[in-house]
Amino acid sequence: MSPTVQAGRNEASEFRWPPQGVTRAPYRLFTDPEIYQLEQERIFRGKTWNFLCLDIEIQNAGDYRTTTVGETPVVVTRDRDGKIHAMVNRCAHKGALVCLKKKDNVASLSCVYHAWNYELDGKLKGVAFRNGVRGQGGMPEDFDPAQHRLRPLRVESFCGMIFGTFADEIEDVETYLGPEMASFIKRNLGRPLRILGTHSQMIHNNWKLYAENLRDSYHATLLHTFYTTFKVNRLDMDGGITLSERKWHHLSFARRAKMQEAAEYAEAKVHSANYESALDGPGLLEAWEEFDDGITHSIQTVFPNMCIQFTLNSLAIRFFAPRGVDQTELFWIYLGYERDTDEQSSMRVMQSNLTGAAGLVSLEDGCINEFVQRGTRADPDQSSFIEMGGREVESERNSRATETAVRGFWHGYRHIMGF
Amino acid sequence: MHKVLDKSSKQMGAPTRDQVVDLIAAYAHSVDDMRLDIWPQFFTSDALYHVTTRENHEAGLPIGVVRCVGTGMMQDRVKAFYSANIFEPHTYSHIIGRSEFLEQTSDMVVSARSNFQIVRTMETGRMDLFAVGRYLDEVVIEDGQPRFRKRVVILESRNVDILIVIPL
């Protein structure tokens, strides 16, 4: 081992959080490969529930859908009894990927390398040439197929989403979410769903920068000026932030309110206020009131790496998969309900223009986290400053000009990482 | 104004194949030259511009990456590009394959499929193969000029690098 690597290793294992606590996030967290490896073990293979896919993606017996938990390849299946299973997508023989497509329908799972064959629940069914060929070769007498299966994850379905965990001892998904988070997910996803489209985006930053970004309600109207420009959403709308009991999930919501010119915008001469226009294509924002609680915009995160957005009528799951210490693949799964009328569906379709890789409102998130990654990588020992809205880590019912949910993320992160 | 859009004409009926090929080239070059202000003029007033992925297209799913119905929505994208959206400056260079003309089903409309590749150059000088796919076009004559009535951009990959803010 080279002296440099050795030095890095010592520093990472001796990593200490700054004394100011969660109001600081050391830049090392976004660039250190050893911390990234520890996260795979302590977060993604640790005591968390990870979003795998939607129930409707594997509706029929024999359907499979591949995904990743952290960087671990995982396959989710439905067996002939309708039961859902999830396994590490890695042959018990040599470790090759077993399922190669995003989705398929199969009678059993078969590794292409040496034709080892598994039941839909991951049990080893057949080994090619187990008894040899013409009496020669073959597996040893004591070969026990029961000892060689695809490594299972525990799975649970909640509101049409399938979650998986590597942890042996963990509460059920609903308890993991907590009552406030669970009830808002039921509001948004608690009825038969329909997928309207999907795509993904490669963002060149550590996954935690996107996790912060989703929880950062402070930036929303400052960076994303399309909303402000077209008077769709402003911090002066009624809204707030709810943190889960363990602080690591959050819900940010806004209610439709009469737009007022906030003096703070005018005084700060922020970019958001310098452009006034009506839409030439107002069809973009045609919307209907779907719920009677008045909430028109919400972003809800589930630790570690998913989010549910409901902005106007645009319902989507965002899932951001780490692809290396400085790469993240952000998946967009746009949803509607089975009960939607054609008119409602088409409003959801038009509003999909607001988000995603080319989202009029949020496309900046594709590059802003990369700007942080590039800005910070030379100085791992310096930290970001996170004191907007104070230093507390509590729900904030009356304002979104706060970074409380970002502090909440780091609160949960420190706990599970042991930092 | 690009010369394809500039020619005054009282043409009626369907565009010629040459006009369609010229329109496809002029569109790409005006985007490459960052003349985004004229981008909506390549379309009829009620045109559909839809960017999606091969996966969505084959599954018949309606949501892709961009959907503009009518030039008003295209104007909004152009305005957002110049006034609202924030991104690292970059430019495109299109390479378009020979167009295949599809069987004509109407006296007024010419349909064509053209493969494309777009190389993106970033502010830092980095160049990448940014997008690969095909244009499925329907071209008509409106106000004497050939224009897209429908342009569906089908990306081969589900995955977009960083973001899309310049039209493809």
PDB file of C-alpha atoms in Angstrom, chain A residues 102 195-202 204 223 225-226 271 275 277-281 284 329 331 334 349-350 352-353 357-358 360 363-364 366-367 370-371 374, chain B residues 53 55-56 61-69 71-73 75-77 79-80 83-88 120 122 124 126 158-165:
ATOM      1  CA  LYS A 102     -34.672  -4.229 -16.418  1.00  0.00           C
ATOM      2  CA  ILE A 195     -47.000   4.381 -14.502  1.00  0.00           C
ATOM      3  CA  LEU A 196     -47.090   7.256 -17.019  1.00  0.00           C
ATOM      4  CA  GLY A 197     -43.404   7.247 -17.951  1.00  0.00           C
ATOM      5  CA  THR A 198     -39.865   6.904 -16.620  1.00  0.00           C
ATOM      6  CA  HIS A 199     -36.372   8.128 -17.345  1.00  0.00           C
ATOM      7  CA  SER A 200     -33.145   8.712 -15.485  1.00  0.00           C
ATOM      8  CA  GLN A 201     -30.473  11.326 -15.211  1.00  0.00           C
ATOM      9  CA  MET A 202     -26.784  10.928 -14.410  1.00  0.00           C
ATOM     10  CA  HIS A 204     -22.047  13.999 -11.240  1.00  0.00           C
ATOM     11  CA  LEU A 223     -32.277  28.615  -7.658  1.00  0.00           C
ATOM     12  CA  THR A 225     -36.782  30.727 -10.774  1.00  0.00           C
ATOM     13  CA  PHE A 226     -39.333  29.352 -13.199  1.00  0.00           C
ATOM     14  CA  HIS A 271     -32.776  36.908  -9.513  1.00  0.00           C
ATOM     15  CA  TYR A 275     -38.480  38.713 -14.660  1.00  0.00           C
ATOM     16  CA  SER A 277     -44.262  37.109 -17.558  1.00  0.00           C
ATOM     17  CA  ALA A 278     -47.367  35.090 -18.129  1.00  0.00           C
ATOM     18  CA  LEU A 279     -47.110  31.745 -19.845  1.00  0.00           C
ATOM     19  CA  ASP A 280     -47.571  31.668 -23.605  1.00  0.00           C
ATOM     20  CA  GLY A 281     -48.638  28.069 -23.210  1.00  0.00           C
ATOM     21  CA  LEU A 284     -48.627  23.646 -18.847  1.00  0.00           C
ATOM     22  CA  GLU A 329     -28.306   7.980 -11.157  1.00  0.00           C
ATOM     23  CA  PHE A 331     -34.650   7.863 -11.629  1.00  0.00           C
ATOM     24  CA  TYR A 334     -44.155   9.429 -13.159  1.00  0.00           C
ATOM     25  CA  VAL A 349     -48.668  14.518 -18.575  1.00  0.00           C
ATOM     26  CA  MET A 350     -48.384  18.251 -19.286  1.00  0.00           C
ATOM     27  CA  SER A 352     -44.405  16.454 -16.132  1.00  0.00           C
ATOM     28  CA  ASN A 353     -42.645  19.267 -18.028  1.00  0.00           C
ATOM     29  CA  ALA A 357     -34.083  15.870 -16.676  1.00  0.00           C
ATOM     30  CA  ALA A 358     -35.549  18.765 -18.680  1.00  0.00           C
ATOM     31  CA  LEU A 360     -38.667  23.747 -16.405  1.00  0.00           C
ATOM     32  CA  LEU A 363     -33.576  21.053 -14.126  1.00  0.00           C
ATOM     33  CA  GLU A 364     -31.003  23.099 -12.162  1.00  0.00           C
ATOM     34  CA  GLY A 366     -29.077  18.244 -12.413  1.00  0.00           C
ATOM     35  CA  CYS A 367     -26.048  20.532 -12.259  1.00  0.00           C
ATOM     36  CA  GLU A 370     -22.120  18.837  -9.356  1.00  0.00           C
ATOM     37  CA  PHE A 371     -21.119  22.474  -8.805  1.00  0.00           C
ATOM     38  CA  ARG A 374     -16.452  20.382  -8.034  1.00  0.00           C
TER      39      ARG A 374
ATOM     40  CA  THR B  53     -36.954   7.487 -24.559  1.00  0.00           C
ATOM     41  CA  GLU B  55     -38.312   2.485 -23.503  1.00  0.00           C
ATOM     42  CA  ASN B  56     -41.297   4.821 -23.013  1.00  0.00           C
ATOM     43  CA  LEU B  61     -46.239   5.613 -22.151  1.00  0.00           C
ATOM     44  CA  PRO B  62     -47.172   9.280 -22.531  1.00  0.00           C
ATOM     45  CA  ILE B  63     -44.549  10.921 -20.315  1.00  0.00           C
ATOM     46  CA  GLY B  64     -41.058  11.253 -21.693  1.00  0.00           C
ATOM     47  CA  VAL B  65     -38.654  14.100 -21.027  1.00  0.00           C
ATOM     48  CA  VAL B  66     -40.229  17.119 -22.787  1.00  0.00           C
ATOM     49  CA  ARG B  67     -43.703  17.679 -24.241  1.00  0.00           C
ATOM     50  CA  CYS B  68     -44.720  20.905 -25.898  1.00  0.00           C
ATOM     51  CA  VAL B  69     -48.145  21.259 -27.458  1.00  0.00           C
ATOM     52  CA  THR B  71     -45.652  27.080 -30.129  1.00  0.00           C
ATOM     53  CA  GLY B  72     -46.740  28.911 -26.950  1.00  0.00           C
ATOM     54  CA  MET B  73     -45.234  26.168 -24.804  1.00  0.00           C
ATOM     55  CA  GLN B  75     -41.849  30.013 -26.459  1.00  0.00           C
ATOM     56  CA  ASP B  76     -42.070  29.432 -22.694  1.00  0.00           C
ATOM     57  CA  ARG B  77     -39.152  27.000 -22.903  1.00  0.00           C
ATOM     58  CA  LYS B  79     -37.960  32.288 -22.358  1.00  0.00           C
ATOM     59  CA  ALA B  80     -37.064  29.996 -19.477  1.00  0.00           C
ATOM     60  CA  SER B  83     -34.290  34.185 -18.268  1.00  0.00           C
ATOM     61  CA  ALA B  84     -35.018  31.555 -15.647  1.00  0.00           C
ATOM     62  CA  ASN B  85     -33.014  28.348 -16.002  1.00  0.00           C
ATOM     63  CA  ILE B  86     -29.491  28.010 -14.639  1.00  0.00           C
ATOM     64  CA  PHE B  87     -26.929  25.572 -16.047  1.00  0.00           C
ATOM     65  CA  GLU B  88     -23.333  25.294 -17.174  1.00  0.00           C
ATOM     66  CA  ARG B 120     -22.281  18.386 -26.442  1.00  0.00           C
ATOM     67  CA  MET B 122     -19.299  22.104 -22.083  1.00  0.00           C
ATOM     68  CA  THR B 124     -14.856  23.425 -19.485  1.00  0.00           C
ATOM     69  CA  ARG B 126     -15.311  18.625 -22.220  1.00  0.00           C
ATOM     70  CA  ARG B 158     -33.226   6.057 -20.742  1.00  0.00           C
ATOM     71  CA  ASN B 159     -30.412   8.038 -19.166  1.00  0.00           C
ATOM     72  CA  VAL B 160     -29.755  11.740 -19.729  1.00  0.00           C
ATOM     73  CA  ASP B 161     -26.393  13.151 -18.713  1.00  0.00           C
ATOM     74  CA  ILE B 162     -26.869  16.094 -16.294  1.00  0.00           C
ATOM     75  CA  LEU B 163     -29.864  17.846 -17.903  1.00  0.00           C
ATOM     76  CA  ILE B 164     -31.557  18.960 -21.116  1.00  0.00           C
ATOM     77  CA  VAL B 165     -32.212  22.668 -21.524  1.00  0.00           C
TER      78      VAL B 165
END
